[in-house]
mmCIF file of C-alpha atoms and ligand atoms in Angstrom:
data_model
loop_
_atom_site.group_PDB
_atom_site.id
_atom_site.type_symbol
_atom_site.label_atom_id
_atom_site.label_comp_id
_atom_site.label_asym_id
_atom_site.label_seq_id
_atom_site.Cartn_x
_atom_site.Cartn_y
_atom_site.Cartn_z
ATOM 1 C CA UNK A 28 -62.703 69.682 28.393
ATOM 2 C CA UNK A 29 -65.385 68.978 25.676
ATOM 3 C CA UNK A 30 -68.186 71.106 25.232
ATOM 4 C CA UNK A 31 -71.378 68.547 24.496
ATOM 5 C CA UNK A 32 -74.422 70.242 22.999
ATOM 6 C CA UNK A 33 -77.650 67.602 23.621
ATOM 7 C CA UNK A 34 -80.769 68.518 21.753
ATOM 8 C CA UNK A 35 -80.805 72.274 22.355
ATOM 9 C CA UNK A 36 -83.188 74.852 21.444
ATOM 10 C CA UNK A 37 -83.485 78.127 22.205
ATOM 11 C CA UNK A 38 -86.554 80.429 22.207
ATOM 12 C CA UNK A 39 -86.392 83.929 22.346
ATOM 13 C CA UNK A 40 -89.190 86.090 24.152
ATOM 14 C CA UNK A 41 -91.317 82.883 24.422
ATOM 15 C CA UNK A 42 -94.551 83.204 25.521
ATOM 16 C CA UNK A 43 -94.539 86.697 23.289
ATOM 17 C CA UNK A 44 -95.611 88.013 19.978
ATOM 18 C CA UNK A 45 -92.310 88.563 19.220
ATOM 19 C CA UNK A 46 -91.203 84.724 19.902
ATOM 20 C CA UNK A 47 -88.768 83.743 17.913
ATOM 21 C CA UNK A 48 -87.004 79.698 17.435
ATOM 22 C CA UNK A 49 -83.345 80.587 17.178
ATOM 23 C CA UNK A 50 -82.429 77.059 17.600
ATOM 24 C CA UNK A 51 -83.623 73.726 17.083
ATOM 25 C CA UNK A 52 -83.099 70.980 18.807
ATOM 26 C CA UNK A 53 -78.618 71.469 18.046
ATOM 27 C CA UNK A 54 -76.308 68.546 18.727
ATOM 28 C CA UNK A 55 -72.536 69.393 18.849
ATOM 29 C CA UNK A 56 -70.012 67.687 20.745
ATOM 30 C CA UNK A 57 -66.606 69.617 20.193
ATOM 31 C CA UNK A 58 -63.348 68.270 21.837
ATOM 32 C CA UNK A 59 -60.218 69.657 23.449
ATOM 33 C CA UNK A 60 -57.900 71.579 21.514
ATOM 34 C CA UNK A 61 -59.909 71.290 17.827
ATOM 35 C CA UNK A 62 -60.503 74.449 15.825
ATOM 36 C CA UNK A 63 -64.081 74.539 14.345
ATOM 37 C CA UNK A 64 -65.507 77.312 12.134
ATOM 38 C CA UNK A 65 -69.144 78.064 12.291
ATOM 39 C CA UNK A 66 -70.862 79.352 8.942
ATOM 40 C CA UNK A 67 -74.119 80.150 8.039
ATOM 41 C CA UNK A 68 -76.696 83.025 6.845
ATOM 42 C CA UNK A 69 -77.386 85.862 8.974
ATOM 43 C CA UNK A 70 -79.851 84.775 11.817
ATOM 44 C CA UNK A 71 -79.476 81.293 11.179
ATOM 45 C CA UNK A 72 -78.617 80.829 15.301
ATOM 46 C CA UNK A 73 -74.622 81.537 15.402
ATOM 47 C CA UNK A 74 -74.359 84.211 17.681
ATOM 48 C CA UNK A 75 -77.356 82.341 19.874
ATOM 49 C CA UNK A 76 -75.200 78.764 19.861
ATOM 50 C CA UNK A 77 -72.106 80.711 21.140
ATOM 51 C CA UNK A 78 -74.073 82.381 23.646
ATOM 52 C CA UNK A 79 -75.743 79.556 24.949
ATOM 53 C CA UNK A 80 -71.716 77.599 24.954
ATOM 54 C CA UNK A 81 -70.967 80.782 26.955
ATOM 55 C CA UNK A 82 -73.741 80.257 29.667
ATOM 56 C CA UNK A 83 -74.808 83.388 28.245
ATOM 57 C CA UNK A 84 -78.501 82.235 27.761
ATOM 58 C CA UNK A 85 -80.536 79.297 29.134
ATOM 59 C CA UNK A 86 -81.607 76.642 26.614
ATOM 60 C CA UNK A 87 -84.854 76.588 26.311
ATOM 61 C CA UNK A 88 -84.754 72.864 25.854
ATOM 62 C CA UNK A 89 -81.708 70.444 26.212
ATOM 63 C CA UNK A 90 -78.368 70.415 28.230
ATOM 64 C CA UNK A 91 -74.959 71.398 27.779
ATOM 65 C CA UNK A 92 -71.976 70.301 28.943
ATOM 66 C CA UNK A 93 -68.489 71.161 29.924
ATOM 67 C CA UNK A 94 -66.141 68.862 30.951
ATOM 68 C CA UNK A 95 -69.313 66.369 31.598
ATOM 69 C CA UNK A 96 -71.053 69.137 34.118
ATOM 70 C CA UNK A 97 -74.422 70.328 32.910
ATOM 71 C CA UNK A 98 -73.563 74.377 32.812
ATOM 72 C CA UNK A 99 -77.155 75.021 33.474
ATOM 73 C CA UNK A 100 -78.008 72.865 36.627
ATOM 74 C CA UNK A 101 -78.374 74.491 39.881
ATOM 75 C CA UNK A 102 -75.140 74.411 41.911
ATOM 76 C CA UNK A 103 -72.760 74.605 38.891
ATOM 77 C CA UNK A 104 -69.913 76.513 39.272
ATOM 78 C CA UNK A 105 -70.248 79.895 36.871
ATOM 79 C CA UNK A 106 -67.025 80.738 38.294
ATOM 80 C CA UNK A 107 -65.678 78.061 36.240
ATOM 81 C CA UNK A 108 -67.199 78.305 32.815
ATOM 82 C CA UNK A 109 -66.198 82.233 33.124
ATOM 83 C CA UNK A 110 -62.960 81.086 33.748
ATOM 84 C CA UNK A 111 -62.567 78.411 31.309
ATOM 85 C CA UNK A 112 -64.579 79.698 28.101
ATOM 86 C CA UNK A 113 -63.359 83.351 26.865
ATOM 87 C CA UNK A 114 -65.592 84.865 24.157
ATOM 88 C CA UNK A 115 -65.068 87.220 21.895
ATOM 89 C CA UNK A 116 -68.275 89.148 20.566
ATOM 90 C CA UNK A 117 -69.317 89.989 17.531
ATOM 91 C CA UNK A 118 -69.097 93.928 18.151
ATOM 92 C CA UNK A 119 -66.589 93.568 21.090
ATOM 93 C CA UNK A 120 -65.638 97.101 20.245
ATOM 94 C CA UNK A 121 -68.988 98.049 22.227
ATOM 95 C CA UNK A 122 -68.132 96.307 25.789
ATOM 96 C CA UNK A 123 -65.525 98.559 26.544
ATOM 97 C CA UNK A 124 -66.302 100.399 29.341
ATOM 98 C CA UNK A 125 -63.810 101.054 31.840
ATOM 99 C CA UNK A 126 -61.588 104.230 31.843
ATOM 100 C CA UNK A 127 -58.731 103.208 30.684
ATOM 101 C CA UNK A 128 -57.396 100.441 28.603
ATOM 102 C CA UNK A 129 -55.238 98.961 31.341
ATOM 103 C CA UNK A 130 -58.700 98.378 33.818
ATOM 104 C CA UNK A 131 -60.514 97.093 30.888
ATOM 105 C CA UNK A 132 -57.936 94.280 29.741
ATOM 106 C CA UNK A 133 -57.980 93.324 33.500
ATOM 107 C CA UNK A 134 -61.574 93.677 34.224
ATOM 108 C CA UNK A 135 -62.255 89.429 34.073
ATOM 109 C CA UNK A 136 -58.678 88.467 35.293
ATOM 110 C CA UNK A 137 -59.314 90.477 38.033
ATOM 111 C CA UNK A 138 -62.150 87.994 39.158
ATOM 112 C CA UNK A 139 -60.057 85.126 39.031
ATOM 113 C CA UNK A 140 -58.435 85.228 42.350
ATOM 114 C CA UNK A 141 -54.564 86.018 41.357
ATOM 115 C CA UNK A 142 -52.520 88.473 42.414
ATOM 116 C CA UNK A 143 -51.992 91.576 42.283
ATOM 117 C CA UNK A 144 -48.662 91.389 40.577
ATOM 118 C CA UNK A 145 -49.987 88.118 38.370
ATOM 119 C CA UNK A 146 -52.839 90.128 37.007
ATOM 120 C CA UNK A 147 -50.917 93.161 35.966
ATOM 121 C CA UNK A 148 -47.932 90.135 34.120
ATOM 122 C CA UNK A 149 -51.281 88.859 32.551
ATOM 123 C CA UNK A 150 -52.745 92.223 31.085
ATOM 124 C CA UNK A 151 -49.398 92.768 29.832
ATOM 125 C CA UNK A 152 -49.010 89.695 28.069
ATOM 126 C CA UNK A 153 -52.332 89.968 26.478
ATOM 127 C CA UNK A 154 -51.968 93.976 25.285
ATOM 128 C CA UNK A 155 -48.695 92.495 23.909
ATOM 129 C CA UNK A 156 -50.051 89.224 22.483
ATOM 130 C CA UNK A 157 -52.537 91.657 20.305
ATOM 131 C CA UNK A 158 -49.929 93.627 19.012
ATOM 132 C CA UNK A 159 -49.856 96.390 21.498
ATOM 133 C CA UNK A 160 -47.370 98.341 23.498
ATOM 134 C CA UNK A 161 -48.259 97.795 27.435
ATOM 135 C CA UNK A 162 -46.750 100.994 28.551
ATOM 136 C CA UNK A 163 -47.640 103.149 25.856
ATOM 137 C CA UNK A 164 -51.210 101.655 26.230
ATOM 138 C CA UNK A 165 -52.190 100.847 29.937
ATOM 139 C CA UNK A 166 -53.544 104.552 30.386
ATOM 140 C CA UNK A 167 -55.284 105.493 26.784
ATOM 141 C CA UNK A 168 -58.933 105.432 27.479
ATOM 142 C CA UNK A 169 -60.914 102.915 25.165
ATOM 143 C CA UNK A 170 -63.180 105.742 23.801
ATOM 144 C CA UNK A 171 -60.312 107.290 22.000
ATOM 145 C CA UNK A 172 -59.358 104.026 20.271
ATOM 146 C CA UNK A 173 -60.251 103.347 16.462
ATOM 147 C CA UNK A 174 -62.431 100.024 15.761
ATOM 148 C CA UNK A 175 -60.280 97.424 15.041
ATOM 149 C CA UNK A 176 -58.039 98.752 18.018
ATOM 150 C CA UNK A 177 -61.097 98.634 20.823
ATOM 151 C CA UNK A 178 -61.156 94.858 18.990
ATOM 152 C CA UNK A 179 -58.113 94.065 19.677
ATOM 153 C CA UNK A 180 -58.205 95.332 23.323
ATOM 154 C CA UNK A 181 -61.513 93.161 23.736
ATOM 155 C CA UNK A 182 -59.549 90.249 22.788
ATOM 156 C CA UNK A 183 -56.766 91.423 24.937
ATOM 157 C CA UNK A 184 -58.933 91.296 27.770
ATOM 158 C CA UNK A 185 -60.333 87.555 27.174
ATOM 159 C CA UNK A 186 -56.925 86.800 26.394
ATOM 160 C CA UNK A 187 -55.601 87.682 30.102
ATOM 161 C CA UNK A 188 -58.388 85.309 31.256
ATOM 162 C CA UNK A 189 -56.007 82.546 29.445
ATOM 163 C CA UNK A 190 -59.332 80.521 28.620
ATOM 164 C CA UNK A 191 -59.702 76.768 27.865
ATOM 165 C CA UNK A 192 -62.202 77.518 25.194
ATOM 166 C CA UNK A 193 -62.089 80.681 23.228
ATOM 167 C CA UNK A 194 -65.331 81.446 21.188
ATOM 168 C CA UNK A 195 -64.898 83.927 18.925
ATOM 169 C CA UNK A 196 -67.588 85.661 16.750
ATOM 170 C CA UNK A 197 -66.836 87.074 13.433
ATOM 171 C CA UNK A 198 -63.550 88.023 14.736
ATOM 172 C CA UNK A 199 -62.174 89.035 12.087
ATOM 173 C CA UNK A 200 -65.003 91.133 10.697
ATOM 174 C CA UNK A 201 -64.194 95.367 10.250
ATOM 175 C CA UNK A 202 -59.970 94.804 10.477
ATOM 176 C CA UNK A 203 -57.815 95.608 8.089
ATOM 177 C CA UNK A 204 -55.957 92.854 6.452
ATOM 178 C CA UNK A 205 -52.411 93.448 9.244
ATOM 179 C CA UNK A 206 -54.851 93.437 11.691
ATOM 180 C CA UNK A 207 -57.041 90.264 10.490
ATOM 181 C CA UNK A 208 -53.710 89.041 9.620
ATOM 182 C CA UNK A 209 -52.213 89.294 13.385
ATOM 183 C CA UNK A 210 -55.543 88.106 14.902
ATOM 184 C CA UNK A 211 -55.469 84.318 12.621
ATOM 185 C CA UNK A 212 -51.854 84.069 13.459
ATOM 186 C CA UNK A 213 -52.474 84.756 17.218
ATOM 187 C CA UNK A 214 -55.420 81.882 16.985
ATOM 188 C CA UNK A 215 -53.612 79.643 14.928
ATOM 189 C CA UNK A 216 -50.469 79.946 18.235
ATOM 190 C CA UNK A 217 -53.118 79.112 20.860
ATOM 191 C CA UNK A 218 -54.887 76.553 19.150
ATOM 192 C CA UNK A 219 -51.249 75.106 18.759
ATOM 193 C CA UNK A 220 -50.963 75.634 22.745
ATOM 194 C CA UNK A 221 -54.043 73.679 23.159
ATOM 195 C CA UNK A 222 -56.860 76.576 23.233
ATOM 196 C CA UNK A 223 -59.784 75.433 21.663
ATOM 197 C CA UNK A 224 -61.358 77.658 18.864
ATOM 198 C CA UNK A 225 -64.679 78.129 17.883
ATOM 199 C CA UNK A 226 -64.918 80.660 15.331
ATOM 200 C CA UNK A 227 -67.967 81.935 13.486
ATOM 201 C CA UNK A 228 -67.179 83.452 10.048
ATOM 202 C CA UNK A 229 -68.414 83.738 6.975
ATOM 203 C CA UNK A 230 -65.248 84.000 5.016
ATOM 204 C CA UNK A 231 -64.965 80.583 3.577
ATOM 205 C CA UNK A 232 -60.929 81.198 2.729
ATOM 206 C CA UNK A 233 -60.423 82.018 6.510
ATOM 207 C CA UNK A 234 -61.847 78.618 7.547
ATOM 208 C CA UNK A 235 -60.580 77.035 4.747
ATOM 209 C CA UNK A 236 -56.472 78.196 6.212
ATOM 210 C CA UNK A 237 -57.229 77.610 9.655
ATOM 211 C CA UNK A 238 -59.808 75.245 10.988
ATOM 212 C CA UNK A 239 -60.040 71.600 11.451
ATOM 213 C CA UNK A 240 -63.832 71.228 11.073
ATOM 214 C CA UNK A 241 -66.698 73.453 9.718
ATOM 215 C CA UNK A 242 -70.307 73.280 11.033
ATOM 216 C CA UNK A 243 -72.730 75.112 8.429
ATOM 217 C CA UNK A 244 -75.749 76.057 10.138
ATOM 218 C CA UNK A 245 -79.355 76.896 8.593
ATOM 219 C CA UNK A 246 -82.743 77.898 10.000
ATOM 220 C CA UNK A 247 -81.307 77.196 13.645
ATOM 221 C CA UNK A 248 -80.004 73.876 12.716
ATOM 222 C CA UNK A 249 -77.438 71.967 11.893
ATOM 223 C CA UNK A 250 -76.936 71.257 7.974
ATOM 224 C CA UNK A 251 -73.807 70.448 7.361
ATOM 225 C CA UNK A 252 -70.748 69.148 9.851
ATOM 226 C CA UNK A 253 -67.386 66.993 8.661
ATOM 227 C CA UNK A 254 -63.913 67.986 8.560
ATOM 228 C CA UNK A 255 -63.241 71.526 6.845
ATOM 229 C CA UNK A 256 -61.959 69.907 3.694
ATOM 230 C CA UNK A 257 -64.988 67.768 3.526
ATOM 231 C CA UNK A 258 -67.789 70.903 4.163
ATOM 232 C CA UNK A 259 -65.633 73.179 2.167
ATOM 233 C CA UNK A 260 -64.777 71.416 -1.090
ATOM 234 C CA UNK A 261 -68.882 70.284 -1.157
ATOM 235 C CA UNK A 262 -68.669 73.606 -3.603
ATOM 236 C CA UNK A 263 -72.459 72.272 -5.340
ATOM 237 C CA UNK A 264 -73.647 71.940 -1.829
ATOM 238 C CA UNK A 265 -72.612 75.067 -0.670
ATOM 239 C CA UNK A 266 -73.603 76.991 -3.713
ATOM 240 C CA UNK A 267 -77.277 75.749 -3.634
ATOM 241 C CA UNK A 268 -77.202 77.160 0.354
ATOM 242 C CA UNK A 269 -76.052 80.598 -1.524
ATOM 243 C CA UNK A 270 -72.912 79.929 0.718
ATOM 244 C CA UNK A 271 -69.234 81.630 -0.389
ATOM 245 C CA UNK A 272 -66.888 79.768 -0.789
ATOM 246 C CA UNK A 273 -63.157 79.941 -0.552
ATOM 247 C CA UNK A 274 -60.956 81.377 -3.767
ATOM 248 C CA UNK A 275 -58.948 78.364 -4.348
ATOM 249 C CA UNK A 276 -61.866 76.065 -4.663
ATOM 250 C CA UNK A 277 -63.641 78.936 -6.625
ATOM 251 C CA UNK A 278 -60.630 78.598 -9.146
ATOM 252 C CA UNK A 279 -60.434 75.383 -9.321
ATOM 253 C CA UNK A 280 -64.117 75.362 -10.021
ATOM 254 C CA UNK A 281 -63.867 77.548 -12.862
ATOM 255 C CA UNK A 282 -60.505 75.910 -14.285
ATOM 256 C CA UNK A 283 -62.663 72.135 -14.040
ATOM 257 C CA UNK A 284 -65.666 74.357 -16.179
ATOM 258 C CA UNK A 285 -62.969 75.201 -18.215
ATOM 259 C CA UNK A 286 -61.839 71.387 -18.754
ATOM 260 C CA UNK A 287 -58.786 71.504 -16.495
ATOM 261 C CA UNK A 288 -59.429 69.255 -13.991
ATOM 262 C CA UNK A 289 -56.719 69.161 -11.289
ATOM 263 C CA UNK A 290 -59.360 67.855 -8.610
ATOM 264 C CA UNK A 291 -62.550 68.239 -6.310
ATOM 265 C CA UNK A 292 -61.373 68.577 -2.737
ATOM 266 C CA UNK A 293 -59.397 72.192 -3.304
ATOM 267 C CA UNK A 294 -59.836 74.437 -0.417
ATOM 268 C CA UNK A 295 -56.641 76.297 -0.065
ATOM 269 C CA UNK A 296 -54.497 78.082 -1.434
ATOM 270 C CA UNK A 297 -50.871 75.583 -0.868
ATOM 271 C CA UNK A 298 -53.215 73.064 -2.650
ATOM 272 C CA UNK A 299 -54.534 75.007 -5.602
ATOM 273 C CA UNK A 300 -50.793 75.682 -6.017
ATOM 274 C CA UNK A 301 -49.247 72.444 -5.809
ATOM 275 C CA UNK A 302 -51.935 70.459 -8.001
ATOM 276 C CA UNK A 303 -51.820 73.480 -10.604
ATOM 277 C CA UNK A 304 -48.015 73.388 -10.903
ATOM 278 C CA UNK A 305 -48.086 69.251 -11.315
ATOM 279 C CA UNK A 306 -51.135 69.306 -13.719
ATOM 280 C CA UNK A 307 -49.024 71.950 -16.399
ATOM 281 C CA UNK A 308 -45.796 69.563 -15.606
ATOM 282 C CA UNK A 309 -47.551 67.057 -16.499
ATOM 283 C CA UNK A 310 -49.281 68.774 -19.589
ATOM 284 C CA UNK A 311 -45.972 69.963 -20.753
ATOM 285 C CA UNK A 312 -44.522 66.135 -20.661
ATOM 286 C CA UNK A 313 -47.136 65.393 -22.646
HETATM 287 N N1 ATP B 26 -82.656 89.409 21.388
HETATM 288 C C1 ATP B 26 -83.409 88.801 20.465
HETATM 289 N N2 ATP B 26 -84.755 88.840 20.519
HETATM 290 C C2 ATP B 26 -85.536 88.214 19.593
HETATM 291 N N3 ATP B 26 -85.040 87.524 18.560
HETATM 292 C C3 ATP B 26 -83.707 87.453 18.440
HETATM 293 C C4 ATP B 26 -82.806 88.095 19.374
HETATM 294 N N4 ATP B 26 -81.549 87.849 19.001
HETATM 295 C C5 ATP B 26 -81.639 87.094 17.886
HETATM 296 N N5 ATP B 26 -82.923 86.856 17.544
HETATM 297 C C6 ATP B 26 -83.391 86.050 16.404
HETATM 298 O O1 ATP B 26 -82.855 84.755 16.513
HETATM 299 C C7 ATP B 26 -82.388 84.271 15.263
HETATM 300 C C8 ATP B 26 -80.920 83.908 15.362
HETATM 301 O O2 ATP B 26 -80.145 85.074 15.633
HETATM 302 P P1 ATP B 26 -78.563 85.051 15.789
HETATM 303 O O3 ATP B 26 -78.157 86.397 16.236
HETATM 304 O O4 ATP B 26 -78.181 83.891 16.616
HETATM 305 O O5 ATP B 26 -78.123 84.800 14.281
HETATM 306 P P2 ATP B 26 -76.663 84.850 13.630
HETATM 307 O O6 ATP B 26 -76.513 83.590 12.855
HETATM 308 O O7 ATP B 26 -75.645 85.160 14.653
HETATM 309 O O8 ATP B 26 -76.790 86.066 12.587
HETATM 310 P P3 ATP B 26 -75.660 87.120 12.082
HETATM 311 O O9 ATP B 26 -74.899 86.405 10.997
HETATM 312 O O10 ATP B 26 -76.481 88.237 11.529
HETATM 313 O O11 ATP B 26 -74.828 87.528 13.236
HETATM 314 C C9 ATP B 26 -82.690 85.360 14.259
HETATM 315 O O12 ATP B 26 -83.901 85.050 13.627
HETATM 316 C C10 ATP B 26 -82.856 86.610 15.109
HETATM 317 O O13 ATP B 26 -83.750 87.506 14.537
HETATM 318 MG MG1 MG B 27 -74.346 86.708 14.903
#
């Protein structure tokens, strides 16, 4: 089920003095079962894009699609893109609402027409999929949680929806490194099931590990887009966009300044490792 972006833009408050051009005129076609990482400065249109994927908000010009239906024509199903795109917020922490964790984590299985005994295997799974105990769990209410535990229940609760597509927004943002730990490895299993990621993050090493493709976005637009080792590695590129980038390439960087040069296209760590080890064999043939 690709999700086809065609010439978007999005306005905010148009017709305002507040108006505001989040987007411009964004295309993005992103296929089944791919894991892309968004980066980009604050307000450059990441959290906008995602919502807009989400049916969330309206373009203000241009069509998306899912699974070739235009989300935003009249008589298309919303049943179905709730159902088939999960998305994880940037401060999921805050959508909690229900009483207890239990009703939360079921709260958009619930709508999708299973039963009774389904749901509750489903809220299970997820509370366990995030690390949680069901049991111990299913009656705590969300208010007494800590952060990066109300996080994890969010996620528990798209989770349960089993989505197609799961968007997630700074995800990993505010957990502590077992927790951010967990949450890549539990991304890294459903992109392996098939789930397609779209992750926004800033943390070049994170992208670097785990996705396929990287989109950098700037001004609302679109200004870089290639496979991860492609973006990622473009270290002049990235620097001149005031853009992090990921530890092993940083080292690498600093080790070519240094007149070690064990290559350009370093993004991660297994590779930094590997090239370092067979550049000082090499050097101590010599
Ligand atoms: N509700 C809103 N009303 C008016 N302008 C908005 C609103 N939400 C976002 N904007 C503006 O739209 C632009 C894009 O915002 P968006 O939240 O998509 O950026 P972002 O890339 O997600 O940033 P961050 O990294 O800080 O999360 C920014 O200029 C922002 O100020
Ligand atoms: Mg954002």
């Amino acid at each position: 089920m690709p999700v086809e972006i065609e010439n978007v833009s999005y306005v905010y408050a148009k017709g305002t003095p507040y108006e505001a051009k989040a987007l411009n005129r964004i295309c993005l076609k992103i296929e089944d079962g791919t894991f892309t990482g968004v980066m980009g400065h604050t307000g450059c249109g990441k959290s906008t894009l995602i919502q807009l994927i989400a049916g969330l908000l309206e373009p203000s010009e241009g069509r998306i699609f899912l699974d070739g239906k235009d989300i935003n024509l009249r008589g298309y199903d919303r049943k179905e893109l709730r159902k088939k795109v999960g998305v994880i917020f940037q401060y999921p922490e805050y959508q909690l609402f229900e009483t207890t964790v239990e009703r939360d984590v079921m709260f958009g299985a619930k709508r999708l027409g299973l039963s009774r005994a389904e749901t509750e295997e489903r809220v299970r799974w997820a509370l366990e999929k995030v690390g949680f105990d069901y049991e111990r769990m299913r009656r705590l209410s969300p208010l007494g949680l800590s952060g990066g535990e109300r996080k994890r229940i969010a996620m528990a609760g798209v989770l349960a929806v089993k989505p197609e597509i799961l968007i997630m927004d700074e995800p990993i943002a505010g957990l502590d490194p077992l927790g951010r730990e967990a949450l890549l490895k539990l991304t890294d299993e459903l992109n392996a099931e098939g789930t397609t990621i779209i992750m926004v993050s800033h943390d070049a090493d994170v992208l670097a590990e785990h996705a396929g493709r990287v989109i950098v976005m700037e001004n609302g637009e679109i200004a870089m887009d290639g496979a991860a080792k492609e973006i990622l590695s473009s270290v002049k590129k990235l620097e001149e966009k005031r853009l992090g980038i990921s530890q092993a390439a940083e080292t690498a960087k600093l080790l070519r300044e240094r007149g070690i040069d064990i290559g350009q296209d370093i993004t991660r760590y297994d590779e930094l490792v590997f090239r370092l080890v067979s550049y000082l064999k090499g050097g101590a043939q010599k």
